[in-house]
Amino acid sequence: MSLPKTLAEDVARNLVMVARLIDEDPEQAYAYSRIALRLASRVAAVREAAGFAAYATQKYSEALAEFRAAKRMTGSVELWPVMADCERGLGRPERAMAMAGEPEVQKLDKAGQVEMRLVAAGARRDMGQIDAAIVTLQSPELASNAVHPWTPRLRYAYADALLAAGREDEAREWFGKALEADKDGSTDASDRLAELDGVEFVDALGDDEDEDRDENGVADDDKDEATDEDGTSEA
C-alpha cells in the first residue's frame, strides 16, 4: 500500500525511532510505534514494527495480534517463531509447541528454523520437561563448528538447559563454546562460566572506600573536614 508523500515521511520517521530505541528504551519505542500505527495501520511494515515494540515491552497479546496482521498482509511466515514465543509469554507453551509442528516451520530459512527450535525448547522448559528441552536443542546446527549469528544463543540455550538438568560439567563445556562464538557479547556466557567456576566479582570502588577508612571506621575525608573546621588535628 502506497501512502501520500508527507504521510509516508511521517510514518518513516516514527519507524526509524522505533528501530533506534527498541533495545535501549522499549517503552519509548512502543510510543512511537503507536503513532505510526495510527497513521498507517494498513501497512505491513508498520504492523510488524508495532508488534516488535509491543513484544519488547512484554505486551504479548498485543504483539501477537500485530504479528498476525502483518502475516496476513504479506503471506510471509518469517514471524512464526516470535508469534510462538508470544504464546509462551501469554502462558500458553502448549500452543507454542503446536506451532513448532506446523507446516510453516518448513518454509522458514535456517535462522528462522533455529529460532523456532529455541522457542520450542523454551516451551518444553515452561512445561517442566527439561530433558525434552535438551533433546529439542540437539541438532546439526548445534553440532556444527561453523559460526552463524544464531550460534551463540543456540549453544547458550543448550548449556542453560544442561545446567537446569544438573549436568554441570557439560553445561560448563557448552557455555565455553557459546562464549567462543559470541564475538558481540550477545549473551552473558562469560558470567555464567565464572559463576560455575566459583569466581566472585568484587566491587573495586567499594574496596577503595573501605581502605580509606581507619580502624575506627572514620573516612579520611571526614578527618580532613574535622581538621579544617578547628584548624587542628586530633593526632
mmCIF file of C-alpha atoms in Angstrom:
data_model
loop_
_atom_site.group_PDB
_atom_site.id
_atom_site.type_symbol
_atom_site.label_atom_id
_atom_site.label_comp_id
_atom_site.label_asym_id
_atom_site.label_seq_id
_atom_site.Cartn_x
_atom_site.Cartn_y
_atom_site.Cartn_z
ATOM 1 C CA MET A 1 0.000 0.000 0.000
ATOM 2 C CA SER A 2 1.381 3.390 -1.021
ATOM 3 C CA LEU A 3 0.973 6.499 1.120
ATOM 4 C CA PRO A 4 0.950 10.196 0.238
ATOM 5 C CA LYS A 5 4.470 11.566 0.391
ATOM 6 C CA THR A 6 4.052 13.684 3.524
ATOM 7 C CA LEU A 7 2.281 10.886 5.400
ATOM 8 C CA ALA A 8 4.876 8.371 4.275
ATOM 9 C CA GLU A 9 7.632 10.614 5.634
ATOM 10 C CA ASP A 10 5.870 10.947 8.991
ATOM 11 C CA VAL A 11 5.440 7.191 9.235
ATOM 12 C CA ALA A 12 9.051 6.574 8.250
ATOM 13 C CA ARG A 13 10.332 8.961 10.932
ATOM 14 C CA ASN A 14 8.382 7.108 13.596
ATOM 15 C CA LEU A 15 9.579 3.719 12.375
ATOM 16 C CA VAL A 16 13.167 4.946 12.479
ATOM 17 C CA MET A 17 12.690 5.955 16.103
ATOM 18 C CA VAL A 18 11.207 2.545 16.905
ATOM 19 C CA ALA A 19 14.262 0.824 15.438
ATOM 20 C CA ARG A 20 16.627 3.213 17.208
ATOM 21 C CA LEU A 21 15.065 2.926 20.662
ATOM 22 C CA ILE A 22 13.705 -0.601 20.876
ATOM 23 C CA ASP A 23 16.774 -2.002 22.655
ATOM 24 C CA GLU A 24 17.679 0.905 24.938
ATOM 25 C CA ASP A 25 14.230 2.361 25.645
ATOM 26 C CA PRO A 26 11.491 -0.085 24.599
ATOM 27 C CA GLU A 27 8.695 1.916 26.214
ATOM 28 C CA GLN A 28 9.572 4.972 24.143
ATOM 29 C CA ALA A 29 9.905 2.803 21.045
ATOM 30 C CA TYR A 30 6.446 1.457 21.775
ATOM 31 C CA ALA A 31 5.070 5.006 21.953
ATOM 32 C CA TYR A 32 6.499 5.814 18.520
ATOM 33 C CA SER A 33 5.094 2.570 17.127
ATOM 34 C CA ARG A 34 1.609 3.567 18.261
ATOM 35 C CA ILE A 35 1.916 6.851 16.394
ATOM 36 C CA ALA A 36 2.974 5.020 13.226
ATOM 37 C CA LEU A 37 0.095 2.600 13.716
ATOM 38 C CA ARG A 38 -2.437 5.425 13.938
ATOM 39 C CA LEU A 39 -1.034 6.930 10.750
ATOM 40 C CA ALA A 40 -0.768 3.784 8.629
ATOM 41 C CA SER A 41 -2.350 0.696 10.127
ATOM 42 C CA ARG A 42 -2.757 -0.920 6.710
ATOM 43 C CA VAL A 43 0.983 -1.031 6.039
ATOM 44 C CA ALA A 44 2.533 -4.401 6.881
ATOM 45 C CA ALA A 45 5.877 -2.911 7.956
ATOM 46 C CA VAL A 46 4.055 -0.702 10.457
ATOM 47 C CA ARG A 47 2.146 -3.645 11.921
ATOM 48 C CA GLU A 48 5.373 -5.632 12.210
ATOM 49 C CA ALA A 49 7.225 -2.777 13.917
ATOM 50 C CA ALA A 50 4.297 -2.287 16.293
ATOM 51 C CA GLY A 51 4.428 -5.993 17.052
ATOM 52 C CA PHE A 52 8.103 -5.952 17.926
ATOM 53 C CA ALA A 53 7.689 -2.831 20.065
ATOM 54 C CA ALA A 54 4.851 -4.480 21.976
ATOM 55 C CA TYR A 55 6.890 -7.671 22.281
ATOM 56 C CA ALA A 56 9.837 -5.719 23.700
ATOM 57 C CA THR A 57 7.571 -4.302 26.405
ATOM 58 C CA GLN A 58 6.063 -7.736 27.153
ATOM 59 C CA LYS A 59 2.651 -6.813 25.784
ATOM 60 C CA TYR A 60 2.393 -10.261 24.266
ATOM 61 C CA SER A 61 -1.302 -10.296 23.383
ATOM 62 C CA GLU A 62 -0.947 -7.024 21.501
ATOM 63 C CA ALA A 63 2.275 -8.170 19.842
ATOM 64 C CA LEU A 64 0.670 -11.401 18.672
ATOM 65 C CA ALA A 65 -2.246 -9.513 17.138
ATOM 66 C CA GLU A 66 0.115 -7.213 15.240
ATOM 67 C CA PHE A 67 2.275 -10.095 14.012
ATOM 68 C CA ARG A 68 -0.807 -11.960 12.811
ATOM 69 C CA ALA A 69 -1.951 -8.855 10.931
ATOM 70 C CA ALA A 70 1.461 -8.454 9.291
ATOM 71 C CA LYS A 71 1.465 -12.131 8.312
ATOM 72 C CA ARG A 72 -1.965 -11.809 6.721
ATOM 73 C CA MET A 73 -0.833 -8.784 4.743
ATOM 74 C CA THR A 74 2.421 -10.270 3.449
ATOM 75 C CA GLY A 75 1.793 -14.009 3.417
ATOM 76 C CA SER A 76 5.281 -14.448 4.877
ATOM 77 C CA VAL A 77 6.000 -16.980 7.641
ATOM 78 C CA GLU A 78 9.137 -15.261 8.953
ATOM 79 C CA LEU A 79 7.316 -14.028 12.065
ATOM 80 C CA TRP A 80 6.196 -17.543 13.008
ATOM 81 C CA PRO A 81 8.851 -18.113 15.728
ATOM 82 C CA VAL A 82 8.212 -14.805 17.506
ATOM 83 C CA MET A 83 4.476 -15.440 17.292
ATOM 84 C CA ALA A 84 5.049 -18.770 19.018
ATOM 85 C CA ASP A 85 7.157 -17.029 21.649
ATOM 86 C CA CYS A 86 4.263 -14.638 22.281
ATOM 87 C CA GLU A 87 2.174 -17.708 23.088
ATOM 88 C CA ARG A 88 4.808 -18.631 25.667
ATOM 89 C CA GLY A 89 4.677 -15.112 27.067
ATOM 90 C CA LEU A 90 0.913 -15.483 27.444
ATOM 91 C CA GLY A 91 1.406 -18.648 29.478
ATOM 92 C CA ARG A 92 0.405 -20.986 26.653
ATOM 93 C CA PRO A 93 3.519 -23.105 25.982
ATOM 94 C CA GLU A 94 1.420 -25.928 24.583
ATOM 95 C CA ARG A 95 0.306 -23.610 21.759
ATOM 96 C CA ALA A 96 3.915 -22.715 21.063
ATOM 97 C CA MET A 97 4.724 -26.424 20.842
ATOM 98 C CA ALA A 98 1.828 -26.963 18.448
ATOM 99 C CA MET A 99 3.136 -24.156 16.240
ATOM 100 C CA ALA A 100 6.563 -25.823 16.192
ATOM 101 C CA GLY A 101 4.967 -28.755 14.384
ATOM 102 C CA GLU A 102 3.056 -26.734 11.793
ATOM 103 C CA PRO A 103 3.982 -26.715 8.051
ATOM 104 C CA GLU A 104 5.006 -23.043 8.307
ATOM 105 C CA VAL A 105 8.210 -24.109 10.065
ATOM 106 C CA GLN A 106 9.420 -25.912 6.950
ATOM 107 C CA LYS A 107 9.104 -22.670 4.993
ATOM 108 C CA LEU A 108 11.431 -20.783 7.344
ATOM 109 C CA ASP A 109 15.043 -20.143 6.411
ATOM 110 C CA LYS A 110 17.790 -21.694 8.523
ATOM 111 C CA ALA A 111 17.885 -18.805 11.008
ATOM 112 C CA GLY A 112 14.117 -18.999 11.402
ATOM 113 C CA GLN A 113 14.200 -22.743 11.974
ATOM 114 C CA VAL A 114 16.855 -22.354 14.657
ATOM 115 C CA GLU A 115 14.789 -19.627 16.288
ATOM 116 C CA MET A 116 11.771 -21.930 16.235
ATOM 117 C CA ARG A 117 13.843 -24.653 17.876
ATOM 118 C CA LEU A 118 14.847 -22.224 20.631
ATOM 119 C CA VAL A 119 11.218 -21.279 21.209
ATOM 120 C CA ALA A 120 10.140 -24.920 21.280
ATOM 121 C CA ALA A 121 12.851 -25.763 23.803
ATOM 122 C CA GLY A 122 11.735 -22.834 25.922
ATOM 123 C CA ALA A 123 8.160 -24.109 25.780
ATOM 124 C CA ARG A 124 9.331 -27.535 26.930
ATOM 125 C CA ARG A 125 11.042 -25.912 29.880
ATOM 126 C CA ASP A 126 7.925 -23.894 30.656
ATOM 127 C CA MET A 127 6.100 -27.211 30.970
ATOM 128 C CA GLY A 128 8.806 -28.673 33.216
ATOM 129 C CA GLN A 129 10.112 -31.002 30.508
ATOM 130 C CA ILE A 130 13.797 -30.229 30.855
ATOM 131 C CA ASP A 131 15.072 -33.456 29.265
ATOM 132 C CA ALA A 132 12.793 -32.907 26.285
ATOM 133 C CA ALA A 133 14.111 -29.344 26.002
ATOM 134 C CA ILE A 134 17.668 -30.682 25.823
ATOM 135 C CA VAL A 135 16.712 -33.136 23.078
ATOM 136 C CA THR A 136 14.890 -30.383 21.172
ATOM 137 C CA LEU A 137 18.074 -28.312 21.029
ATOM 138 C CA GLN A 138 20.234 -31.195 19.820
ATOM 139 C CA SER A 139 20.548 -30.665 16.095
ATOM 140 C CA PRO A 140 23.059 -30.479 13.233
ATOM 141 C CA GLU A 141 23.206 -26.712 13.811
ATOM 142 C CA LEU A 142 24.255 -27.266 17.426
ATOM 143 C CA ALA A 143 26.870 -29.865 16.483
ATOM 144 C CA SER A 144 28.352 -27.760 13.680
ATOM 145 C CA ASN A 145 31.638 -25.943 14.211
ATOM 146 C CA ALA A 146 30.517 -23.204 11.838
ATOM 147 C CA VAL A 147 29.586 -19.919 13.491
ATOM 148 C CA HIS A 148 26.454 -18.062 12.455
ATOM 149 C CA PRO A 149 24.651 -15.110 14.069
ATOM 150 C CA TRP A 150 22.383 -17.525 15.940
ATOM 151 C CA THR A 151 25.169 -19.887 17.087
ATOM 152 C CA PRO A 152 25.931 -18.214 20.465
ATOM 153 C CA ARG A 153 22.280 -18.213 21.515
ATOM 154 C CA LEU A 154 21.749 -21.827 20.468
ATOM 155 C CA ARG A 155 24.808 -23.025 22.371
ATOM 156 C CA TYR A 156 23.900 -20.860 25.361
ATOM 157 C CA ALA A 157 20.353 -22.240 25.497
ATOM 158 C CA TYR A 158 21.733 -25.771 25.377
ATOM 159 C CA ALA A 159 24.209 -25.041 28.169
ATOM 160 C CA ASP A 160 21.490 -23.467 30.286
ATOM 161 C CA ALA A 161 19.219 -26.472 29.796
ATOM 162 C CA LEU A 162 22.040 -28.850 30.730
ATOM 163 C CA LEU A 163 22.676 -26.863 33.886
ATOM 164 C CA ALA A 164 18.983 -26.946 34.785
ATOM 165 C CA ALA A 165 19.168 -30.739 34.441
ATOM 166 C CA GLY A 166 22.108 -30.884 36.858
ATOM 167 C CA ARG A 167 24.666 -31.746 34.168
ATOM 168 C CA GLU A 168 27.159 -29.128 35.299
ATOM 169 C CA ASP A 169 30.300 -30.376 33.529
ATOM 170 C CA GLU A 170 28.529 -30.499 30.176
ATOM 171 C CA ALA A 171 26.963 -27.108 30.849
ATOM 172 C CA ARG A 172 30.391 -25.600 31.509
ATOM 173 C CA GLU A 173 31.659 -27.023 28.213
ATOM 174 C CA TRP A 174 28.769 -25.530 26.240
ATOM 175 C CA PHE A 175 28.893 -22.172 27.957
ATOM 176 C CA GLY A 176 32.516 -22.132 26.849
ATOM 177 C CA LYS A 177 31.516 -22.940 23.284
ATOM 178 C CA ALA A 178 28.894 -20.214 23.397
ATOM 179 C CA LEU A 179 31.495 -17.733 24.567
ATOM 180 C CA GLU A 180 33.862 -18.729 21.755
ATOM 181 C CA ALA A 181 31.182 -17.915 19.196
ATOM 182 C CA ASP A 182 29.880 -14.801 20.920
ATOM 183 C CA LYS A 183 32.044 -12.069 19.433
ATOM 184 C CA ASP A 184 29.433 -9.355 20.023
ATOM 185 C CA GLY A 185 28.642 -10.133 23.641
ATOM 186 C CA SER A 186 25.049 -11.061 22.892
ATOM 187 C CA THR A 187 24.959 -13.494 25.815
ATOM 188 C CA ASP A 188 26.321 -13.480 29.361
ATOM 189 C CA ALA A 189 28.146 -16.773 28.827
ATOM 190 C CA SER A 190 31.323 -15.400 30.420
ATOM 191 C CA ASP A 191 29.445 -14.532 33.617
ATOM 192 C CA ARG A 192 27.793 -17.946 33.717
ATOM 193 C CA LEU A 193 31.168 -19.636 33.349
ATOM 194 C CA ALA A 194 32.588 -17.517 36.149
ATOM 195 C CA GLU A 195 29.687 -18.498 38.407
ATOM 196 C CA LEU A 196 30.255 -22.179 37.684
ATOM 197 C CA ASP A 197 33.946 -21.778 38.478
ATOM 198 C CA GLY A 198 33.181 -20.014 41.746
ATOM 199 C CA VAL A 199 34.627 -16.675 40.679
ATOM 200 C CA GLU A 200 33.244 -13.753 42.662
ATOM 201 C CA PHE A 201 33.307 -10.237 41.276
ATOM 202 C CA VAL A 202 34.443 -7.622 43.784
ATOM 203 C CA ASP A 203 33.310 -4.024 43.750
ATOM 204 C CA ALA A 204 36.649 -2.275 43.338
ATOM 205 C CA LEU A 205 35.175 1.111 44.274
ATOM 206 C CA GLY A 206 33.751 -0.354 47.441
ATOM 207 C CA ASP A 207 37.157 -1.782 48.366
ATOM 208 C CA ASP A 208 38.825 1.584 47.846
ATOM 209 C CA GLU A 209 36.296 3.214 50.111
ATOM 210 C CA ASP A 210 36.938 0.610 52.801
ATOM 211 C CA GLU A 211 40.684 1.183 52.553
ATOM 212 C CA ASP A 212 40.122 4.910 53.055
ATOM 213 C CA ARG A 213 38.595 4.304 56.481
ATOM 214 C CA ASP A 214 40.727 3.853 59.595
ATOM 215 C CA GLU A 215 40.233 1.121 62.176
ATOM 216 C CA ASN A 216 37.516 3.205 63.873
ATOM 217 C CA GLY A 217 35.505 3.430 60.650
ATOM 218 C CA VAL A 218 36.297 7.102 60.050
ATOM 219 C CA ALA A 219 36.888 8.071 56.443
ATOM 220 C CA ASP A 220 39.986 10.077 55.502
ATOM 221 C CA ASP A 221 37.748 12.782 54.005
ATOM 222 C CA ASP A 222 35.871 13.077 57.299
ATOM 223 C CA LYS A 223 39.176 13.507 59.146
ATOM 224 C CA ASP A 224 40.175 16.287 56.778
ATOM 225 C CA GLU A 225 36.883 18.095 57.317
ATOM 226 C CA ALA A 226 37.287 17.860 61.109
ATOM 227 C CA THR A 227 40.815 19.266 60.853
ATOM 228 C CA ASP A 228 39.728 22.124 58.625
ATOM 229 C CA GLU A 229 36.937 23.204 60.958
ATOM 230 C CA ASP A 230 39.062 23.877 64.064
ATOM 231 C CA GLY A 231 42.449 24.175 62.405
ATOM 232 C CA THR A 232 43.928 21.322 64.452
ATOM 233 C CA SER A 233 44.315 17.629 64.057
ATOM 234 C CA GLU A 234 43.276 15.023 66.601
ATOM 235 C CA ALA A 235 46.747 13.456 66.370
#
